[in-house]
CSV table of C-alpha atoms in Angstrom, one decimal:
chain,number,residue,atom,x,y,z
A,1,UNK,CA,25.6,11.0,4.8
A,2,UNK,CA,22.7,12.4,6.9
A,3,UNK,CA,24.4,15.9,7.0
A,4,UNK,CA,24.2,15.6,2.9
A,5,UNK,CA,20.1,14.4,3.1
A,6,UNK,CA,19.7,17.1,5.9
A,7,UNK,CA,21.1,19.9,3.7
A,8,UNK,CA,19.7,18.8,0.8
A,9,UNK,CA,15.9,18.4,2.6
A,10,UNK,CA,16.3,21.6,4.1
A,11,UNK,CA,17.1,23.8,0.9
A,12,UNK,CA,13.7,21.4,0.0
A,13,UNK,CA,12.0,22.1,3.1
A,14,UNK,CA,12.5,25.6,2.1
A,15,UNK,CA,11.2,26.0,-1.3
A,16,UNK,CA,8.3,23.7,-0.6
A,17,UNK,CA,7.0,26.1,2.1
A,18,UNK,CA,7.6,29.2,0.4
A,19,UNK,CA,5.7,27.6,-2.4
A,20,UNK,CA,2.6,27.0,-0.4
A,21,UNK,CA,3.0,30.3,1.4
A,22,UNK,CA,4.7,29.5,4.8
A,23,UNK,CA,7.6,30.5,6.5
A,24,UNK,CA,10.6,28.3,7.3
A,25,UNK,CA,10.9,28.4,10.9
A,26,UNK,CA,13.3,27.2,13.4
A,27,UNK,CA,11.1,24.9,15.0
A,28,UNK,CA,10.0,23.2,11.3
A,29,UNK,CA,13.8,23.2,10.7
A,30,UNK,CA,14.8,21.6,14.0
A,31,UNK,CA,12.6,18.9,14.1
A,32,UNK,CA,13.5,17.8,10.3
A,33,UNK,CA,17.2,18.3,11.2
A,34,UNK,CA,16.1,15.7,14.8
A,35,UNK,CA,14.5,13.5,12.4
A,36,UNK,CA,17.3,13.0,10.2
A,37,UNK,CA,19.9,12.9,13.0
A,38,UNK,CA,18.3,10.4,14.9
A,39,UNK,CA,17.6,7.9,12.2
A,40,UNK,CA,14.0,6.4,13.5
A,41,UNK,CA,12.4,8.4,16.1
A,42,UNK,CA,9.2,9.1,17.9
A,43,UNK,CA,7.5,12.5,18.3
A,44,UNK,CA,9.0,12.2,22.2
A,45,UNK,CA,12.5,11.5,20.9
A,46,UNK,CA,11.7,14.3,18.5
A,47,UNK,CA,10.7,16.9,20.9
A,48,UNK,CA,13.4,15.9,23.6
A,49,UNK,CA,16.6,16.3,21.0
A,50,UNK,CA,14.4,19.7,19.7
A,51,UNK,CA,14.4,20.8,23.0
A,52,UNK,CA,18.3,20.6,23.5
A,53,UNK,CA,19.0,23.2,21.2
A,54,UNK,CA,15.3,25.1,21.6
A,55,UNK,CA,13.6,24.4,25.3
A,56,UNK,CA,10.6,26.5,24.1
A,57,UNK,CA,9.6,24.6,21.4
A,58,UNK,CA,6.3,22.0,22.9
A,59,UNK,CA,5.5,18.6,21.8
A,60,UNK,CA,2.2,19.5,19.8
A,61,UNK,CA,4.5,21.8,18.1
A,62,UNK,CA,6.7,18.5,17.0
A,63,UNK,CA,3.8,16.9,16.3
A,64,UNK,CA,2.2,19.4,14.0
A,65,UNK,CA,5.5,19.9,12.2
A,66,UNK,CA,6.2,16.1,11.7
A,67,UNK,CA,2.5,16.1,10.4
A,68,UNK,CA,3.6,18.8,8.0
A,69,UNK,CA,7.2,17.4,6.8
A,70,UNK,CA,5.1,14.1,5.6
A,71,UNK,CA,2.9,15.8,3.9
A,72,UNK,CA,5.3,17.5,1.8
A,73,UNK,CA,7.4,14.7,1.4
A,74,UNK,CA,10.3,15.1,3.3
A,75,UNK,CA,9.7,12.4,6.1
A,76,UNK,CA,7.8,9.3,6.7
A,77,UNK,CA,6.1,7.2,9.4
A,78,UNK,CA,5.6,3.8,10.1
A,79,UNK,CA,4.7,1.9,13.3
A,80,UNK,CA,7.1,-0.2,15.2
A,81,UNK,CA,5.0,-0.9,18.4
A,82,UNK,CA,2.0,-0.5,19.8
A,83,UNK,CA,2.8,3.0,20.5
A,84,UNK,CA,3.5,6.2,18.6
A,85,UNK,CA,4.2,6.8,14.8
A,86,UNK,CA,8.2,6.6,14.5
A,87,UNK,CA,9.2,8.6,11.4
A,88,UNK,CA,12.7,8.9,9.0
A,89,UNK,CA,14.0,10.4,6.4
A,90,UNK,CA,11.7,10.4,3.2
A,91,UNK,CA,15.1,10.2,1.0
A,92,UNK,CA,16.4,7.4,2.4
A,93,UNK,CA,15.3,4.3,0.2
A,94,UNK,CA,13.3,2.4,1.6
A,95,UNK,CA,13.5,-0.7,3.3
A,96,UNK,CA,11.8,-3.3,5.5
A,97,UNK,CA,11.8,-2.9,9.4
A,98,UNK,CA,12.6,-5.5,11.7
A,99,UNK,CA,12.1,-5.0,15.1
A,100,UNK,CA,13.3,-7.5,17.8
A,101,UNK,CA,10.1,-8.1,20.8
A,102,UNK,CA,13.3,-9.1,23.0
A,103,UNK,CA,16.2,-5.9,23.3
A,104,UNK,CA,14.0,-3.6,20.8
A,105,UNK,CA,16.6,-3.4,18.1
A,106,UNK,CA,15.6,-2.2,14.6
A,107,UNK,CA,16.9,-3.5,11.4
A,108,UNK,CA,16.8,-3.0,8.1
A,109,UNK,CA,16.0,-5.0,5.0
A,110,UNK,CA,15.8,-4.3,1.5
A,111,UNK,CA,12.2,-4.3,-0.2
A,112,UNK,CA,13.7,-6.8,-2.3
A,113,UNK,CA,13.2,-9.6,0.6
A,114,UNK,CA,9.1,-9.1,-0.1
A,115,UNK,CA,9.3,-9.6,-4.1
A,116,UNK,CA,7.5,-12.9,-3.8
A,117,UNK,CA,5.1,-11.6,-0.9
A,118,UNK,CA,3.9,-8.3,-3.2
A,119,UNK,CA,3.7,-10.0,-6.3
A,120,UNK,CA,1.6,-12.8,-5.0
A,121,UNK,CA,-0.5,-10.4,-3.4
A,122,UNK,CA,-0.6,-8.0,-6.4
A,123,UNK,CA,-1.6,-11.0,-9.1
A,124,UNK,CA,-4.2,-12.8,-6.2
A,125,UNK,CA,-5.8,-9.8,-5.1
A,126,UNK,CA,-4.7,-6.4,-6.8
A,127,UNK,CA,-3.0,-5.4,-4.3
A,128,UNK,CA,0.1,-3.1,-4.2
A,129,UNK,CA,1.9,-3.2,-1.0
A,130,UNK,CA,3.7,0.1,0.2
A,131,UNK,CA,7.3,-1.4,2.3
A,132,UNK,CA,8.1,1.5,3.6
A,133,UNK,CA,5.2,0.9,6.3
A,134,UNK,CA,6.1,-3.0,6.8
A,135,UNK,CA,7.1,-3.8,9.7
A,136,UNK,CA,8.0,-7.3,11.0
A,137,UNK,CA,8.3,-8.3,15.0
A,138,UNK,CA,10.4,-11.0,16.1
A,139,UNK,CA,13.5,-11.8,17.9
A,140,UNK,CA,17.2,-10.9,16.5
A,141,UNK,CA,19.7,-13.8,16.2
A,142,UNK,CA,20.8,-12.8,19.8
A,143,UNK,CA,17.5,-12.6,21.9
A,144,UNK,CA,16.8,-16.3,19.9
A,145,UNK,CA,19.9,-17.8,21.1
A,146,UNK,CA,20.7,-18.5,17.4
């Protein structure tokens, strides 16, 4: 499945640039292509599967270029600690992120789960709530001896 939304985002990738009058390059093209193979990854994770197939290529450049695949819609960030931005696919759905505080396992929920939560906050306070940047920390059923 990735292989289909990495294709399919990189035919994107290239028509969005070319319509805003940049170049597809094989740094832009191996970061998106690291983003999508490795599911949820930081900038660091990024740069260090980049650098397996391109050692040149430096971490503002990953930066930069992450910056840049958001903005045009191909990838997304959200924060699942304290430190850097981890980003995924933009096609994927969406979905809910659950990280455990114990082994540092992520999981996935539907936006479904929040129905009651986003309309409650929608009617009380006109708020509409964006879950593909929720993030929930906890402990999995393991790490809570459940």
């Amino acid at each position: 499945m990735r292989a289909h939304y990495c294709r399919v985002a990189s035919d994107t990738l290239a028509q969005v640039l070319r319509e805003r009058g940049l170049r597809l390059t094989a740094q832009r093209q191996l970061v998106l292509e690291a983003v999508y193979d490795l599911g949820h990854a930081t900038p660091d994770q990024v740069h260090c599967k980049v650098a397996e197939t391109a050692a040149g290529v430096n971490i503002s450049t990953v930066y930069r270029t992450l910056e840049l695949l958001e903005d045009i819609g191909l990838v997304t960030h959200t924060h699942l600690s304290h430190g850097a931005p981890t980003y995924h696919a933009a096609l994927e759905e969406q979905h809910v992120h659950l990280v455990c505080r114990g082994c540092g396992r992520i999981d996935e929920v539907q936006p479904s789960a929040l129905d009651e939560v986003s309309a409650r906050l929608k009617d009380d306070r006109g708020f509409q709530l964006d879950v593909g940047h929720v993030s929930f920390f906890g402990k999995c059923k393991s790490c809570a001896g459940g």
